[in-house]
CSV table of C-alpha atoms and ligand atoms in Angstrom, one decimal:
chain,number,residue,atom,x,y,z
A,275,MET,CA,27.5,12.2,-63.2
A,276,ALA,CA,27.0,9.4,-60.7
A,277,ARG,CA,25.2,10.4,-57.5
A,278,ALA,CA,26.9,9.7,-54.2
A,279,ARG,CA,25.3,6.7,-52.7
A,280,THR,CA,24.6,6.3,-49.0
A,281,PRO,CA,26.1,3.1,-47.7
A,282,LYS,CA,23.6,0.2,-47.6
A,283,ARG,CA,22.6,-1.2,-44.3
A,284,PRO,CA,22.1,-5.0,-44.1
A,285,ARG,CA,18.5,-5.8,-44.6
A,286,GLY,CA,16.2,-6.6,-41.7
A,287,GLY,CA,18.6,-5.6,-38.9
A,288,PRO,CA,20.7,-2.9,-37.5
A,289,SER,CA,24.1,-1.9,-38.8
A,290,GLY,CA,27.1,-3.2,-36.9
A,291,ASP,CA,27.7,0.4,-35.6
A,292,GLU,CA,24.3,0.9,-34.1
A,293,LEU,CA,24.6,1.3,-30.4
A,294,VAL,CA,23.0,-0.9,-27.9
A,295,LEU,CA,22.8,0.5,-24.4
A,296,LEU,CA,23.7,-2.0,-21.6
A,297,ALA,CA,21.5,-0.4,-18.9
A,298,TRP,CA,20.3,-0.9,-15.4
A,299,ASN,CA,17.6,0.7,-13.3
A,300,ASP,CA,19.2,1.7,-10.0
A,301,LEU,CA,18.2,2.5,-6.4
A,302,VAL,CA,16.6,5.8,-7.5
A,303,ALA,CA,14.9,4.2,-10.5
A,304,MET,CA,17.2,5.9,-12.9
A,305,THR,CA,18.1,4.0,-16.0
A,306,ARG,CA,21.8,4.4,-16.6
A,307,GLY,CA,24.2,2.5,-18.8
A,308,ARG,CA,27.0,2.3,-21.3
A,309,ALA,CA,26.6,1.7,-25.0
A,310,VAL,CA,28.5,-0.7,-27.2
A,311,PRO,CA,28.2,-1.2,-31.0
A,312,VAL,CA,25.8,-4.0,-31.9
A,313,SER,CA,28.7,-5.8,-33.5
A,314,GLU,CA,30.3,-6.1,-30.0
A,315,TYR,CA,27.1,-7.0,-28.2
A,316,ALA,CA,27.4,-10.7,-28.6
A,317,SER,CA,30.8,-10.8,-26.9
A,318,ARG,CA,29.7,-8.3,-24.3
A,319,ARG,CA,26.8,-10.5,-23.3
A,320,ALA,CA,29.0,-12.9,-21.5
A,321,VAL,CA,31.3,-10.5,-19.7
A,322,GLY,CA,29.2,-7.3,-19.3
A,323,ILE,CA,30.7,-4.0,-18.7
A,324,ASN,CA,32.4,-2.8,-15.5
A,325,TRP,CA,30.8,-0.3,-13.3
A,326,ALA,CA,31.9,1.2,-10.0
A,327,MET,CA,29.8,-0.1,-7.1
A,328,ALA,CA,29.8,3.4,-5.8
A,329,GLY,CA,27.7,4.4,-8.8
A,330,HIS,CA,24.8,2.8,-7.1
A,331,ALA,CA,24.8,5.6,-4.5
A,332,LEU,CA,24.0,8.3,-7.1
A,333,THR,CA,21.0,10.5,-6.4
A,334,PRO,CA,18.7,11.4,-9.3
A,335,PHE,CA,20.7,14.7,-9.4
A,336,GLU,CA,24.4,15.5,-9.8
A,337,ASP,CA,25.2,14.2,-6.3
A,338,ILE,CA,26.3,11.0,-4.7
A,339,ALA,CA,25.6,9.8,-1.2
A,340,ASP,CA,28.1,8.3,1.2
A,341,ASN,CA,28.5,4.6,0.6
A,342,PRO,CA,30.5,1.7,1.7
A,343,TRP,CA,32.4,1.1,-1.6
A,344,CYS,CA,35.9,2.2,-2.5
A,345,SER,CA,37.3,3.5,-5.7
A,346,MET,CA,38.4,0.0,-6.8
A,347,ASP,CA,35.1,-1.9,-6.1
A,348,GLU,CA,33.5,-2.9,-9.4
A,349,VAL,CA,30.6,-5.1,-10.6
A,350,HIS,CA,30.1,-6.5,-14.1
A,351,MET,CA,26.8,-5.2,-15.5
A,352,THR,CA,25.7,-8.2,-17.5
A,353,PRO,CA,22.8,-8.0,-19.9
A,354,ALA,CA,19.8,-10.3,-19.4
A,355,GLU,CA,19.1,-11.4,-22.9
A,356,GLU,CA,15.4,-11.6,-22.5
A,357,THR,CA,15.3,-7.9,-21.7
A,358,HIS,CA,16.9,-6.8,-25.0
A,359,VAL,CA,14.5,-4.5,-26.9
A,360,ARG,CA,14.8,-2.5,-30.1
A,361,PHE,CA,12.4,-0.3,-32.0
A,362,GLU,CA,12.8,2.1,-34.9
A,363,VAL,CA,12.0,5.7,-33.8
A,364,GLY,CA,11.8,7.1,-37.3
A,365,ASN,CA,12.9,10.5,-38.7
A,366,GLY,CA,16.4,9.1,-39.5
A,367,GLN,CA,17.2,8.8,-35.8
A,368,PRO,CA,19.1,5.8,-34.5
A,369,ALA,CA,16.9,3.0,-33.2
A,370,PHE,CA,16.2,2.7,-29.5
A,371,ASN,CA,18.2,-0.4,-28.6
A,372,MET,CA,18.9,-1.5,-25.0
A,373,ALA,CA,19.1,-4.4,-22.6
A,374,LEU,CA,18.8,-4.5,-18.9
A,375,CYS,CA,21.7,-5.9,-16.8
A,376,ASP,CA,22.3,-7.9,-13.7
A,377,ALA,CA,25.1,-6.8,-11.4
A,378,ILE,CA,27.5,-9.7,-11.2
A,379,THR,CA,30.5,-9.8,-8.9
A,380,THR,CA,34.0,-10.8,-9.9
A,381,ASP,CA,33.5,-14.3,-8.5
A,382,GLY,CA,30.4,-14.8,-10.8
A,383,GLY,CA,27.6,-14.4,-8.2
A,384,THR,CA,24.8,-11.9,-8.1
A,385,TRP,CA,25.9,-8.8,-6.2
A,386,ASP,CA,24.0,-8.6,-2.9
A,387,SER,CA,23.1,-4.9,-3.7
A,388,CYS,CA,21.7,-5.5,-7.2
A,389,PRO,CA,18.1,-4.4,-7.2
A,390,ARG,CA,17.1,-6.9,-9.9
A,391,GLY,CA,18.8,-9.6,-7.9
A,392,PHE,CA,16.8,-8.5,-4.8
A,393,LEU,CA,13.5,-9.1,-6.6
A,394,LYS,CA,14.8,-12.4,-8.1
A,395,GLY,CA,15.6,-13.7,-4.6
A,396,ALA,CA,12.2,-12.8,-3.3
A,397,ILE,CA,10.4,-14.5,-6.2
A,398,ALA,CA,12.6,-17.6,-5.8
A,399,ASP,CA,11.7,-17.8,-2.1
A,400,LEU,CA,8.0,-17.4,-2.9
A,401,ARG,CA,8.2,-20.4,-5.2
A,402,ARG,CA,10.4,-22.5,-2.9
A,403,ARG,CA,8.5,-21.9,0.3
A,404,HIS,CA,4.9,-21.7,-1.0
A,405,GLY,CA,4.9,-23.0,-4.6
A,406,LEU,CA,3.6,-19.7,-5.8
A,407,GLU,CA,4.4,-17.5,-8.8
A,408,LEU,CA,3.9,-13.8,-8.9
A,409,LEU,CA,2.1,-12.2,-11.9
A,410,ALA,CA,2.2,-8.4,-11.9
A,411,SER,CA,1.3,-5.5,-14.2
A,412,PRO,CA,1.8,-1.8,-14.2
A,413,GLU,CA,-0.7,1.1,-14.6
A,414,LEU,CA,1.5,4.1,-15.2
A,415,GLU,CA,0.5,7.7,-15.2
A,416,PHE,CA,2.7,10.4,-16.8
A,417,GLN,CA,2.8,14.1,-17.4
A,418,LEU,CA,3.7,15.6,-20.8
A,419,VAL,CA,5.9,18.6,-20.4
A,420,GLY,CA,7.4,21.1,-22.8
A,421,GLY,CA,6.2,22.0,-26.3
A,422,THR,CA,2.7,23.3,-26.7
A,423,LEU,CA,0.4,21.2,-24.7
A,424,PRO,CA,-3.3,21.0,-25.4
A,425,GLU,CA,-5.7,22.4,-22.8
A,426,ALA,CA,-8.5,19.9,-22.5
A,427,THR,CA,-11.1,18.6,-20.1
A,428,PRO,CA,-10.0,15.6,-17.9
A,429,PHE,CA,-10.5,12.2,-19.5
A,430,SER,CA,-12.1,13.8,-22.5
A,431,LEU,CA,-12.2,12.7,-26.1
A,432,GLU,CA,-10.9,16.2,-26.7
A,433,ALA,CA,-7.8,15.4,-24.6
A,434,PHE,CA,-7.4,12.1,-26.4
A,435,ARG,CA,-7.8,13.4,-30.0
A,436,LEU,CA,-5.6,16.5,-29.5
A,437,MET,CA,-2.6,14.2,-29.4
A,438,PRO,CA,-3.9,11.0,-31.2
A,439,ASP,CA,-0.6,10.3,-32.9
A,440,LEU,CA,1.3,10.3,-29.6
A,441,GLY,CA,-1.0,7.6,-28.1
A,442,GLN,CA,-0.8,5.6,-31.3
A,443,ARG,CA,3.0,5.8,-31.3
A,444,VAL,CA,3.2,4.9,-27.6
A,445,VAL,CA,1.1,1.8,-28.2
A,446,GLU,CA,3.0,0.8,-31.3
A,447,ALA,CA,6.4,1.2,-29.5
A,448,LEU,CA,5.2,-0.7,-26.4
A,449,ARG,CA,4.0,-3.5,-28.6
A,450,ALA,CA,7.3,-3.6,-30.6
A,451,THR,CA,9.3,-3.9,-27.4
A,452,GLY,CA,7.1,-6.7,-26.1
A,453,CYS,CA,5.6,-4.6,-23.3
A,454,GLN,CA,2.0,-5.8,-24.3
A,455,PRO,CA,0.1,-2.5,-24.0
A,456,GLU,CA,-3.5,-2.9,-22.9
A,457,THR,CA,-5.1,0.6,-22.5
A,458,TYR,CA,-4.1,4.2,-23.2
A,459,GLU,CA,-6.1,7.2,-21.9
A,460,PRO,CA,-6.1,10.9,-21.1
A,461,GLU,CA,-6.0,11.3,-17.3
A,462,TYR,CA,-7.2,14.0,-14.9
A,463,GLY,CA,-4.6,16.6,-15.4
A,464,VAL,CA,-3.9,18.8,-18.5
A,465,GLY,CA,-1.2,16.9,-20.4
A,466,GLN,CA,-1.5,13.9,-18.1
A,467,TYR,CA,-2.0,10.4,-19.7
A,468,GLU,CA,-2.0,6.8,-18.5
A,469,PHE,CA,-1.3,3.4,-20.0
A,470,SER,CA,-1.4,-0.1,-18.7
A,471,CYS,CA,0.4,-3.3,-19.9
A,472,ALA,CA,-0.5,-6.9,-19.6
A,473,PRO,CA,0.8,-8.8,-16.6
A,474,ALA,CA,4.1,-10.7,-16.7
A,475,PHE,CA,5.5,-13.4,-14.4
A,476,GLY,CA,8.3,-12.8,-11.9
A,477,VAL,CA,11.2,-10.4,-12.6
A,478,ALA,CA,9.8,-9.8,-16.2
A,479,ALA,CA,7.0,-7.7,-14.6
A,480,ALA,CA,9.6,-5.3,-13.1
A,481,ASP,CA,11.6,-5.3,-16.3
A,482,ARG,CA,8.5,-4.4,-18.2
A,483,ILE,CA,7.8,-1.4,-15.9
A,484,VAL,CA,11.4,-0.1,-16.5
A,485,LEU,CA,11.3,-0.7,-20.3
A,486,ALA,CA,7.7,0.7,-20.7
A,487,LYS,CA,8.6,4.0,-19.0
A,488,GLU,CA,11.8,4.4,-21.1
A,489,VAL,CA,9.9,3.5,-24.3
A,490,VAL,CA,7.2,6.1,-23.6
A,491,ARG,CA,9.9,8.7,-22.7
A,492,GLU,CA,11.5,8.0,-26.0
A,493,VAL,CA,8.3,8.4,-28.0
A,494,ALA,CA,7.6,11.7,-26.3
A,495,ARG,CA,11.2,12.8,-26.9
A,496,ARG,CA,10.8,12.2,-30.6
A,497,ALA,CA,7.7,14.4,-30.5
A,498,GLY,CA,9.6,17.3,-28.9
A,499,LEU,CA,8.1,16.6,-25.4
A,500,ARG,CA,9.1,15.0,-22.1
A,501,ALA,CA,7.1,12.3,-20.5
A,502,SER,CA,7.6,12.7,-16.8
A,503,PHE,CA,6.7,10.0,-14.4
A,504,THR,CA,7.3,12.2,-11.3
A,505,PRO,CA,4.7,11.7,-8.6
A,506,LYS,CA,3.5,15.3,-8.5
A,507,PRO,CA,4.4,17.3,-11.6
A,508,TYR,CA,3.0,20.5,-10.1
A,509,PRO,CA,2.1,21.2,-6.4
A,510,ASN,CA,-1.6,21.8,-7.1
A,511,ARG,CA,-2.3,19.5,-10.0
A,512,PRO,CA,-3.1,15.8,-10.1
A,513,GLY,CA,-0.4,13.2,-9.1
A,514,ASN,CA,1.0,10.4,-11.2
A,515,GLY,CA,0.7,7.0,-9.7
A,516,ALA,CA,2.5,3.8,-10.8
A,517,HIS,CA,0.0,1.3,-9.4
A,518,ILE,CA,1.1,-2.3,-9.4
A,519,HIS,CA,-1.5,-5.1,-9.9
A,520,LEU,CA,-0.6,-8.4,-8.4
A,521,SER,CA,-1.9,-12.0,-8.4
A,522,LEU,CA,-0.6,-15.3,-7.3
A,523,TRP,CA,-0.4,-18.4,-9.5
A,524,SER,CA,0.3,-22.0,-8.6
A,525,GLY,CA,1.1,-24.9,-11.0
A,526,GLY,CA,0.2,-22.7,-13.9
A,527,LYS,CA,-3.2,-21.9,-12.5
A,528,PRO,CA,-4.6,-18.7,-10.9
A,529,ALA,CA,-4.5,-18.9,-7.1
A,530,THR,CA,-5.8,-15.6,-5.9
A,531,HIS,CA,-9.6,-15.8,-6.4
A,532,ASP,CA,-12.1,-17.7,-4.3
A,533,PRO,CA,-15.5,-16.2,-4.5
A,534,SER,CA,-16.7,-18.2,-1.5
A,535,ARG,CA,-14.2,-16.4,0.9
A,536,PRO,CA,-14.1,-12.9,2.3
A,537,GLY,CA,-13.0,-10.3,-0.2
A,538,GLY,CA,-13.1,-13.1,-2.8
A,539,MET,CA,-9.5,-14.1,-1.9
A,540,THR,CA,-8.0,-17.5,-1.5
A,541,GLU,CA,-6.5,-18.2,1.9
A,542,LYS,CA,-3.0,-17.8,0.5
A,543,ALA,CA,-3.9,-14.5,-1.2
A,544,ALA,CA,-5.4,-13.2,2.0
A,545,ARG,CA,-2.3,-14.0,4.0
A,546,PHE,CA,-0.1,-12.5,1.3
A,547,ALA,CA,-2.3,-9.3,1.4
A,548,ALA,CA,-2.1,-9.3,5.2
A,549,GLY,CA,1.7,-9.2,5.1
A,550,ILE,CA,1.6,-6.2,2.7
A,551,VAL,CA,-0.8,-4.3,4.9
A,552,ARG,CA,1.2,-5.1,8.1
A,553,HIS,CA,4.4,-3.6,6.6
A,554,MET,CA,2.8,-0.8,4.6
A,555,PRO,CA,4.4,2.2,6.4
A,556,ALA,CA,7.9,0.8,5.9
A,557,LEU,CA,7.1,-0.2,2.3
A,558,CYS,CA,6.4,3.4,1.4
A,559,ALA,CA,10.2,4.0,1.6
A,560,PHE,CA,10.5,1.9,-1.5
A,561,ALA,CA,7.2,2.6,-3.2
A,562,ALA,CA,7.0,6.3,-2.6
A,563,PRO,CA,10.7,7.1,-2.3
A,564,SER,CA,11.1,10.8,-3.1
A,565,VAL,CA,10.3,14.1,-1.6
A,566,PRO,CA,7.4,14.9,-3.9
A,567,SER,CA,6.0,11.4,-3.4
A,568,TYR,CA,4.4,12.9,-0.3
A,569,TYR,CA,2.7,15.7,-2.2
A,570,ARG,CA,0.9,12.9,-4.0
A,571,LEU,CA,0.4,10.3,-1.3
A,572,GLY,CA,-2.5,11.2,1.1
A,573,PRO,CA,-6.2,11.0,1.6
A,574,HIS,CA,-8.7,12.0,-1.0
A,575,HIS,CA,-6.3,11.8,-4.0
A,576,TRP,CA,-7.0,8.2,-4.9
A,577,SER,CA,-3.4,7.5,-4.1
A,578,ALA,CA,-3.6,6.3,-0.5
A,579,GLY,CA,-3.4,7.8,3.0
A,580,TYR,CA,-3.8,4.8,5.2
A,581,ALA,CA,-2.5,1.3,5.6
A,582,CYS,CA,-5.6,-0.7,4.8
A,583,MET,CA,-7.3,-2.7,2.1
A,584,GLY,CA,-10.8,-2.8,0.6
A,585,VAL,CA,-12.7,-4.2,-2.2
A,586,THR,CA,-12.7,-1.9,-5.2
A,587,ASN,CA,-11.9,1.0,-2.8
A,588,ARG,CA,-9.6,3.6,-4.5
A,589,GLU,CA,-8.8,5.2,-1.1
A,590,ALA,CA,-7.3,1.9,0.2
A,591,ALA,CA,-3.6,1.4,-0.3
A,592,LEU,CA,-4.4,-2.2,-1.3
A,593,ARG,CA,-7.4,-2.5,-3.5
A,594,VAL,CA,-9.1,-5.8,-4.4
A,595,CYS,CA,-9.9,-5.5,-8.1
A,596,LEU,CA,-13.0,-7.3,-9.4
A,597,PRO,CA,-12.6,-7.9,-13.1
A,598,SER,CA,-15.3,-6.7,-15.4
A,599,LYS,CA,-17.7,-9.3,-16.7
A,600,GLY,CA,-16.5,-12.5,-18.2
A,601,THR,CA,-16.7,-16.3,-17.8
A,602,ALA,CA,-15.9,-17.7,-14.4
A,603,ALA,CA,-12.5,-18.9,-15.7
A,604,SER,CA,-11.7,-15.5,-17.0
A,605,VAL,CA,-12.7,-13.7,-13.8
A,606,HIS,CA,-10.6,-16.2,-11.9
A,607,ARG,CA,-7.6,-15.4,-14.1
A,608,ARG,CA,-8.0,-11.6,-14.0
A,609,PHE,CA,-8.9,-11.1,-10.3
A,610,ASN,CA,-6.0,-9.2,-8.7
A,611,LEU,CA,-4.8,-6.9,-5.9
A,612,GLU,CA,-3.7,-3.4,-6.7
A,613,TYR,CA,-1.0,-1.7,-4.6
A,614,ARG,CA,-1.7,2.0,-5.0
A,615,PRO,CA,1.0,3.9,-3.1
A,616,ALA,CA,3.7,3.3,-5.7
A,617,ASP,CA,4.9,6.1,-7.9
A,618,GLY,CA,7.4,6.6,-10.8
A,619,THR,CA,10.3,7.5,-8.6
A,620,SER,CA,10.3,4.0,-7.2
A,621,SER,CA,12.6,1.2,-8.4
A,622,PRO,CA,10.3,-1.5,-9.7
A,623,TYR,CA,12.7,-4.1,-8.5
A,624,LEU,CA,12.9,-2.8,-4.9
A,625,ALA,CA,9.2,-1.9,-4.7
A,626,LEU,CA,8.0,-5.2,-6.1
A,627,GLY,CA,10.7,-7.2,-4.3
A,628,ALA,CA,9.6,-5.6,-1.0
A,629,LEU,CA,5.9,-6.3,-1.7
A,630,VAL,CA,6.8,-10.0,-2.4
A,631,ARG,CA,8.8,-10.2,0.8
A,632,ALA,CA,6.0,-8.6,2.8
A,633,GLY,CA,3.5,-11.1,1.2
A,634,LEU,CA,5.9,-13.9,2.1
A,635,ALA,CA,6.0,-12.8,5.7
A,636,GLY,CA,2.2,-12.9,5.7
A,637,LEU,CA,2.2,-16.5,4.2
A,638,ASP,CA,4.9,-17.7,6.6
A,639,GLU,CA,3.1,-16.4,9.6
A,640,LYS,CA,-0.4,-17.4,8.3
A,641,LEU,CA,-1.6,-13.9,9.0
A,642,PRO,CA,-5.4,-13.4,9.0
A,643,LEU,CA,-7.1,-11.1,6.4
A,644,PRO,CA,-7.1,-7.5,7.6
A,645,PRO,CA,-10.5,-5.7,7.8
A,646,LEU,CA,-11.9,-4.9,4.4
A,647,VAL,CA,-12.5,-1.2,4.5
A,648,GLN,CA,-15.6,-0.4,2.4
A,649,GLU,CA,-15.7,3.4,3.0
A,650,ASP,CA,-13.2,6.3,2.8
A,651,PRO,CA,-10.7,5.5,5.6
A,652,HIS,CA,-10.1,9.3,6.2
A,653,ASP,CA,-13.8,10.1,6.6
A,654,MET,CA,-14.4,7.3,9.1
A,655,GLY,CA,-12.5,9.3,11.8
A,656,GLU,CA,-9.7,8.4,14.0
A,657,ALA,CA,-11.6,6.5,16.7
A,658,ARG,CA,-13.0,4.0,14.1
A,659,ARG,CA,-9.6,3.7,12.4
A,660,ARG,CA,-8.0,2.9,15.7
A,661,GLU,CA,-10.6,0.3,16.4
A,662,LEU,CA,-9.9,-1.4,13.0
A,663,GLY,CA,-6.1,-1.1,13.5
A,664,ILE,CA,-5.7,1.3,10.5
A,665,ARG,CA,-2.5,3.3,10.7
A,666,PRO,CA,-1.8,6.4,8.6
A,667,LEU,CA,0.9,6.1,5.9
A,668,PRO,CA,4.0,8.4,6.3
A,669,THR,CA,3.5,12.0,5.3
A,670,SER,CA,7.0,12.7,4.2
A,671,LEU,CA,10.0,10.9,2.9
A,672,GLY,CA,11.8,11.4,6.2
A,673,GLU,CA,8.8,9.7,8.0
A,674,ALA,CA,8.9,6.8,5.5
A,675,LEU,CA,12.6,6.3,6.2
A,676,ASP,CA,12.0,6.3,9.9
A,677,ALA,CA,9.2,3.8,9.5
A,678,LEU,CA,11.6,1.6,7.5
A,679,ARG,CA,14.3,1.8,10.2
A,680,ALA,CA,11.6,1.1,12.8
A,681,ASP,CA,10.5,-2.2,11.1
A,682,PRO,CA,13.3,-4.7,11.7
A,683,VAL,CA,11.5,-7.4,9.6
A,684,VAL,CA,11.6,-5.2,6.5
A,685,CYS,CA,15.2,-4.1,7.2
A,686,GLY,CA,16.1,-7.8,7.5
A,687,TRP,CA,15.2,-8.5,3.9
A,688,PHE,CA,18.1,-6.4,2.5
A,689,ALA,CA,21.8,-6.9,2.5
A,690,PRO,CA,23.1,-4.3,4.9
A,691,ASN,CA,25.1,-2.4,2.2
A,692,LEU,CA,22.0,-2.2,0.0
A,693,LEU,CA,19.8,-0.9,2.8
A,694,ASP,CA,22.3,1.6,4.2
A,695,THR,CA,23.1,3.0,0.8
A,696,PHE,CA,19.4,3.3,-0.2
A,697,ILE,CA,18.7,5.2,3.0
A,698,ALA,CA,21.8,7.4,2.6
A,699,VAL,CA,20.8,8.3,-1.0
A,700,LYS,CA,17.3,9.1,0.2
A,701,ARG,CA,18.5,11.2,3.1
A,702,LYS,CA,20.8,13.0,0.6
A,703,GLU,CA,17.7,13.8,-1.6
A,704,ILE,CA,15.9,15.3,1.4
A,705,ALA,CA,19.0,17.4,2.2
A,706,LEU,CA,19.2,18.6,-1.5
A,707,CYS,CA,15.5,19.7,-1.2
A,708,GLU,CA,15.9,21.6,2.0
A,709,GLY,CA,15.0,25.3,1.7
A,710,LEU,CA,13.4,24.8,-1.7
A,711,SER,CA,9.7,25.7,-2.3
A,712,PRO,CA,7.3,22.9,-3.2
A,713,ASN,CA,7.2,24.4,-6.7
A,714,ASP,CA,11.0,24.1,-7.0
A,715,ILE,CA,11.0,20.6,-5.7
A,716,CYS,CA,8.3,19.6,-8.2
A,717,GLU,CA,10.3,21.1,-11.0
A,718,LYS,CA,13.5,19.4,-9.9
A,719,TYR,CA,11.9,16.0,-9.9
A,720,ARG,CA,9.8,16.7,-13.0
A,721,ASN,CA,13.1,17.3,-14.9
A,722,ALA,CA,14.8,14.2,-13.4
A,723,TYR,CA,11.9,11.7,-13.9
B,1001,LIG,N1,-3.6,9.8,-10.1
B,1001,LIG,C1,-4.0,8.9,-9.0
B,1001,LIG,C2,-2.7,8.6,-8.2
B,1001,LIG,O1,-1.9,9.4,-8.0
B,1001,LIG,C3,-4.7,7.7,-9.4
B,1001,LIG,C4,-6.0,7.9,-10.1
B,1001,LIG,C5,-6.5,6.6,-10.7
B,1001,LIG,O2,-7.2,5.8,-9.9
B,1001,LIG,O3,-6.3,6.3,-11.8
B,1001,LIG,O4,-2.5,7.5,-7.8
B,1002,MG,MG1,-5.4,6.7,-13.4
């Protein structure tokens, strides 16, 4: 008797029914979307899918904040083809197939509240006003939860070899999706790991952060675990940072490093850095934008407690990174600034866009390089900090939102609807956490991120 045959798939590609998710990463750094069969994808590429503007006011939970949009307001979420990624997850499961979208209005322009559009605008201004390109890369820490997790010493070979296949699959999947993984390591916490990716220019850097996190979540999912990028998985255990490395380029050449100048920075890089340091308290609203962000952010956690910069200083919010050995040309290329307050609850588009806008303000105003802090800014004491003009970073999400509202320059970078909705969503998150213990809050965000 003839055996039933499984229908053949076309060689070398997905079947027409395979789903591709048209996705976007919203104000609260949630990747949401709507899937269409691959056979429909080509026609969808031009028109996108409709999505209610009000959907951008969703919290990471089952709640939505007050927002200015009515029930008829829609945008066309339109995939940016260069973000389309696909990788086989194995075990007979459908491939991971998605593309990131821009929010386009009915008249064909970019919606003024589109986070990806916000970053694109900042990058275009950096190019137009100063002839500079932004190169950025992520260093992402995550916590594995669920399943049976190995108990192992921080950073140890033991912690690495207890889950070697996971690391291997993470790197393979990141490579297959063009995220260009560079390093993978066990971190401080039990079940905490970290990876970094090569830098990318412009908006592709933020796309890479979004995609890399989703790819790693998918790999963990297939292993029966969750990879959580929450800033503080448990109240008394190490935090997860999402540090962003930045450098400036001009005419295809690195433009950040000048070993003859203070901190080894070119004049333009120094001004760019000065803008970031000046607006640091308000920037926290975008970089550390959740309630548990402030269980992580603070002195003596190598996250950051103060608005300052220093050379190789892991307690400074902006750290000048000196590349490991290499030729002069390679050091020149790899020299970068690391912005440390960012965590995994931040929208890479809003956080990176705000950093670029802050750097632009520094360039426009020709700000001088801030003091280079070569000691622990907490330990130097308040009198010395005041002398150097070093301010503390916010200690709660509420304080960060107040710092944002108190900084008219930062507020001015955003379309009013985008800013007001972002703040409303964040206030709603604070309200939803009211009365909960730190443990419950950590759990709530651990499950969401
Ligand atoms: N886990 C630290 C943070 O929350 C960073 C540690 C490191 O320097 O890698 O930012
Ligand atoms: Mg680390």
